[in-house]
Short mmCIF file of C-alpha atoms in Angstrom, two decimals:
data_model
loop_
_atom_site.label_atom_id
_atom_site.label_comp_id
_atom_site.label_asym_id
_atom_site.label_seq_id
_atom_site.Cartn_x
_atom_site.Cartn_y
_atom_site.Cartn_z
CA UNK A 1 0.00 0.00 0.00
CA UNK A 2 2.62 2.44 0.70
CA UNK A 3 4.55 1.86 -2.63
CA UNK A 4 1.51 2.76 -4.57
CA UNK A 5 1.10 5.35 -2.29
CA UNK A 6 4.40 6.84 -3.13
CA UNK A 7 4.00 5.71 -6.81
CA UNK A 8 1.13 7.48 -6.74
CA UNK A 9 2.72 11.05 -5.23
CA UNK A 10 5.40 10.55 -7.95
CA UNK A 11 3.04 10.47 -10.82
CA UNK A 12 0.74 13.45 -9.68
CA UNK A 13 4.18 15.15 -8.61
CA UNK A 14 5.42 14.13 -12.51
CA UNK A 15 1.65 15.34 -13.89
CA UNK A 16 1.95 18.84 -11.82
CA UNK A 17 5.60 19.62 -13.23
CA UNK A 18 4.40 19.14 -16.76
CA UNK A 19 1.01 21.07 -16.10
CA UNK A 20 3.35 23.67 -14.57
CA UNK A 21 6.10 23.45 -17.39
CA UNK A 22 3.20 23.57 -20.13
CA UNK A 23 1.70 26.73 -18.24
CA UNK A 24 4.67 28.34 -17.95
CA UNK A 25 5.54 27.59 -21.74
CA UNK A 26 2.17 28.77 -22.91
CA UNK A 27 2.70 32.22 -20.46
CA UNK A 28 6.16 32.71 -22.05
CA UNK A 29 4.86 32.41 -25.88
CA UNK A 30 1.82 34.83 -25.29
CA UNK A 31 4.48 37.33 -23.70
CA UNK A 32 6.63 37.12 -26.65
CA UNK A 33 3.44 37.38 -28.63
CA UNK A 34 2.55 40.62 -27.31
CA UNK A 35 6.54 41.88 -27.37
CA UNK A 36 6.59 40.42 -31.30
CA UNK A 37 2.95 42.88 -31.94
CA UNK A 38 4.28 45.13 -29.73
CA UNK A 39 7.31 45.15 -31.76
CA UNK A 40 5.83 45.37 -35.30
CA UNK A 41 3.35 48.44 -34.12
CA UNK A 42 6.46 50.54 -33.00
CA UNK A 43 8.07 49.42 -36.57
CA UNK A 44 4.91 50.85 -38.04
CA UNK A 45 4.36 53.75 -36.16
CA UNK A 46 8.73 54.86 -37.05
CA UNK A 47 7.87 53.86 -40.55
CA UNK A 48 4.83 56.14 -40.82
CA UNK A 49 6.96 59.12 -38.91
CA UNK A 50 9.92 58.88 -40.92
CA UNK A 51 7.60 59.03 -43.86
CA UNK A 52 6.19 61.98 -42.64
CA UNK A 53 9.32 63.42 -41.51
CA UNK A 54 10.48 62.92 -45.22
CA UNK A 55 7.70 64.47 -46.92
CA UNK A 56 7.90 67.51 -44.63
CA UNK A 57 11.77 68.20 -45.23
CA UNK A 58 10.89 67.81 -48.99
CA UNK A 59 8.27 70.24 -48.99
CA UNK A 60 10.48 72.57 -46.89
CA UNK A 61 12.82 71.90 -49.53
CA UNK A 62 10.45 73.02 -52.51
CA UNK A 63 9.02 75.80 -50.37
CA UNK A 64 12.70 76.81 -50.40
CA UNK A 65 13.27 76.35 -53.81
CA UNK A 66 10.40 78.07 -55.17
CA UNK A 67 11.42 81.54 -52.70
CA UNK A 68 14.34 81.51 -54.35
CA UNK A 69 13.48 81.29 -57.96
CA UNK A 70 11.26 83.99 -57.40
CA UNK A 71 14.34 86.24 -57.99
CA UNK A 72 15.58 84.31 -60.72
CA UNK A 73 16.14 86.59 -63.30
CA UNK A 74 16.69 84.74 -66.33
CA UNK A 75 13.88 82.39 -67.88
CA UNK A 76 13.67 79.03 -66.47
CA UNK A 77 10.86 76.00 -67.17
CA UNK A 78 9.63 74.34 -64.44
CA UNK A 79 7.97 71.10 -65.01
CA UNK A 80 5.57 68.75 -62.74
CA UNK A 81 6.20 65.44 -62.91
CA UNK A 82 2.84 64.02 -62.05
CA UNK A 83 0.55 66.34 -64.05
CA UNK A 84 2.92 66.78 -67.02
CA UNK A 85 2.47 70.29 -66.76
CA UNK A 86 5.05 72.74 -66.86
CA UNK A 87 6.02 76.45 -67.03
CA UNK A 88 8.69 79.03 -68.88
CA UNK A 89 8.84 81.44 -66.09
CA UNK A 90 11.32 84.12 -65.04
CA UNK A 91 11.14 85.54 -61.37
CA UNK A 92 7.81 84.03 -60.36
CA UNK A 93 5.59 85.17 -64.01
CA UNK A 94 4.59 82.83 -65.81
CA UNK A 95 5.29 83.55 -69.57
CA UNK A 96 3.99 80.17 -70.63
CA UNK A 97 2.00 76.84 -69.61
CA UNK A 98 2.41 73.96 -71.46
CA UNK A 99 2.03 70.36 -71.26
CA UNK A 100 4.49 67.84 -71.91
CA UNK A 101 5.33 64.15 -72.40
CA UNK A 102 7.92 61.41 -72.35
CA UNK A 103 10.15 58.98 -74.11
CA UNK A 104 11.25 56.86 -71.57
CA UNK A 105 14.20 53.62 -72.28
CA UNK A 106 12.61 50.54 -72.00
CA UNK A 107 15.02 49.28 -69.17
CA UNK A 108 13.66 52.79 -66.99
CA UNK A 109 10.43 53.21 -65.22
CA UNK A 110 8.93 57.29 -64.90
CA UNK A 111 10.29 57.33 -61.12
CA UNK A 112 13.84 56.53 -62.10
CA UNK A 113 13.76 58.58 -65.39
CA UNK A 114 12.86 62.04 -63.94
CA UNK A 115 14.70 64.05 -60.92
CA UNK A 116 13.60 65.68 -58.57
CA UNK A 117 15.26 68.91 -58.18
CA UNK A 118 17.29 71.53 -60.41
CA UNK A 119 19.39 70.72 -63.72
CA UNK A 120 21.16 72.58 -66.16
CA UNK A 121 20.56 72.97 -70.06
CA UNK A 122 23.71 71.80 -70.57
CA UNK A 123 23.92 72.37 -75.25
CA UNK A 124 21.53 73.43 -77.61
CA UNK A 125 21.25 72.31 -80.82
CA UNK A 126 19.54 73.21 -83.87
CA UNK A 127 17.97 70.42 -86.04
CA UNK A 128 18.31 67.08 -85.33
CA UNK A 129 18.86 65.04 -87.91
CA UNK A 130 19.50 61.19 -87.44
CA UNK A 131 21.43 58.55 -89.72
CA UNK A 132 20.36 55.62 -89.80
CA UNK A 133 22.76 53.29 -89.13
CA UNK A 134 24.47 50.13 -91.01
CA UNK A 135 22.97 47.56 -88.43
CA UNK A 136 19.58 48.37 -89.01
CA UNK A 137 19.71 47.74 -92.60
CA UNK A 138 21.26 43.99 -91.89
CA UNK A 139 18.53 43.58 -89.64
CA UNK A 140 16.13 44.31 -92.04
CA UNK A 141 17.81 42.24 -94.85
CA UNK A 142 18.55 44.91 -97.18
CA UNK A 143 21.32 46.76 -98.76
CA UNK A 144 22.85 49.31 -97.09
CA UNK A 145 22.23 52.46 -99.60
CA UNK A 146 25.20 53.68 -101.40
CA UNK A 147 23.99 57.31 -101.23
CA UNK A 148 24.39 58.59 -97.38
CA UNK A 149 21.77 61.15 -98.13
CA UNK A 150 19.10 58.76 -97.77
CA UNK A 151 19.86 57.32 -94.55
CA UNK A 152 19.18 60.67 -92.50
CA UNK A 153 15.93 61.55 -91.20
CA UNK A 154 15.97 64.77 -91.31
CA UNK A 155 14.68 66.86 -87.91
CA UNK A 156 14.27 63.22 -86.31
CA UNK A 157 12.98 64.54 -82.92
CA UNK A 158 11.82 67.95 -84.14
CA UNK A 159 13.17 71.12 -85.42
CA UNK A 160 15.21 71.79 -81.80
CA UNK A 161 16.99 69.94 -78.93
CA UNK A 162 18.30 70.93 -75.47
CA UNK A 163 20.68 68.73 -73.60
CA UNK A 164 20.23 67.97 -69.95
CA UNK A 165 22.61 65.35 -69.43
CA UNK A 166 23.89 62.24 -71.65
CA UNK A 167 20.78 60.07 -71.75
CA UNK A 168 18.33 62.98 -71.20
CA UNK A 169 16.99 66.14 -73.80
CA UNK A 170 14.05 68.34 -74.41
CA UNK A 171 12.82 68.18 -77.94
CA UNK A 172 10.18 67.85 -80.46
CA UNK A 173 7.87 64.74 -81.32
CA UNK A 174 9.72 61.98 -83.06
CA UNK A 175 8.91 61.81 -86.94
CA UNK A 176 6.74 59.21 -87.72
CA UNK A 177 9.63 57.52 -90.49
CA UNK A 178 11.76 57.13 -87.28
CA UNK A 179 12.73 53.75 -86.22
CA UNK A 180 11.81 54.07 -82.20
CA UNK A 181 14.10 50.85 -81.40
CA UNK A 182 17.01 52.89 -82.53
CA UNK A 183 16.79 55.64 -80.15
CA UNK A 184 19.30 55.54 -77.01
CA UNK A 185 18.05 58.30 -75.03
CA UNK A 186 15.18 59.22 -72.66
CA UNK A 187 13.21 62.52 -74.02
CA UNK A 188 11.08 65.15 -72.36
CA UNK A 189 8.37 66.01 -75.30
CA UNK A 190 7.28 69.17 -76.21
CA UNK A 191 4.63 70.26 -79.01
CA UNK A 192 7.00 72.24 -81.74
CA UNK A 193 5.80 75.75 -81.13
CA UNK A 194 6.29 75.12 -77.56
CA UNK A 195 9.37 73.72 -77.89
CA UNK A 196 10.60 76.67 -80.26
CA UNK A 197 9.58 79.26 -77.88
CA UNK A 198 11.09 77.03 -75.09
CA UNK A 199 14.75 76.96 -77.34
CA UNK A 200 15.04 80.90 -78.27
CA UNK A 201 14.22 81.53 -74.38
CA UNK A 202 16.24 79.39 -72.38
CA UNK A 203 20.32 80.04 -72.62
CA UNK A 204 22.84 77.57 -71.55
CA UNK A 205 22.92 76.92 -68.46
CA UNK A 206 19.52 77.91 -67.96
CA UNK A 207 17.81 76.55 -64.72
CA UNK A 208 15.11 73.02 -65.57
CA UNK A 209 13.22 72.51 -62.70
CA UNK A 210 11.29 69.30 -61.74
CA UNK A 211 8.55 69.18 -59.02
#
């Protein structure tokens, strides 16, 4: 009697460790749980600050920007990216509104392709004529012409072009004998009497400025 007695002490002794061990277990995986939620809400609430920290310094930034073209005393075009609007101005008139669009490189997307922020018109260039080069004619199967004169396309991307940087320009709608696939550069697309007004006004070094 007294061995199952003790036998008996053992197994509820055995039963109340594990009940113990399993309420313990359970107590320590709610905590971490609550520290794991606890965890991901302060992630979410930084993330959401810093987000709003960034868009404040960035209007601050174009508040900035815009009080100090406001004395700008030579013309400038200001363009917004989302609207596709934009603006020859000099000091804070507006001497034109226009509208715009883009030539992008396949391999780009629009956020990549346009800055945010001030560049330069870094050359000018009148006509822009494009020759067509030897590769495209072996890709097509044909000949390359013996008279050179026939492989430009004359005023390719309009009658006037404005460099911004290597890969980026300002000019005219492309003409519709233009093999697309051939061009190598990403294009901000003006209509051709906005784009001549835009040319004659601007000087190099003139101030582009994207919103």
């Amino acid at each position: 009697m007294k061995k199952i007695f003790i036998l008996a002490s053992i197994i509820f002794t055995i039963a109340i460790v594990r009940l113990t061990d399993a309420v313990i277990k359970k107590i320590i995986e709610n905590e971490a749980d609550r520290l794991t939620q606890t965890n991901e809400q302060f992630f979410l609430a930084n993330e959401s600050l810093n987000t709003r920290l960034t868009k404040f310094d960035q209007e601050i930034a174009l508040q900035q920007l815009r009080k100090a073209l406001a004395n700008e005393t030579e013309y400038y075009l200001a363009l917004e990216r989302k609207t596709r609007q934009a603006w020859l101005k000099i000091e804070d008139k507006i001497i034109r509104e226009m509208s715009f669009d883009l030539w992008l490189l396949p391999e780009l997307s629009e956020r990549s392709f346009l800055p945010s922020g001030i560049l330069q018109v870094l050359a000018k260039q009148e006509s822009t004529n494009f020759f067509l080069p030897d590769f495209y004619y072996e890709l097509l199967g044909e000949s390359i012409p013996a008279d050179t004169t026939s492989r430009i396309i004359r005023n390719a991307f309009g009658e006037y072009a404005l460099y911004l940087g290597e890969n980026l320009l300002i000019h005219g709608p492309f003409q519709p004998n233009l093999p697309k696939d051939l061009v190598r550069h990403n294009a901000v697309i003006f209509e051709p009497e906005d784009l001549k007004i835009i040319y004659h006004s601007l000087k190099t070094k003139a101030r582009i400025v994207f919103y």
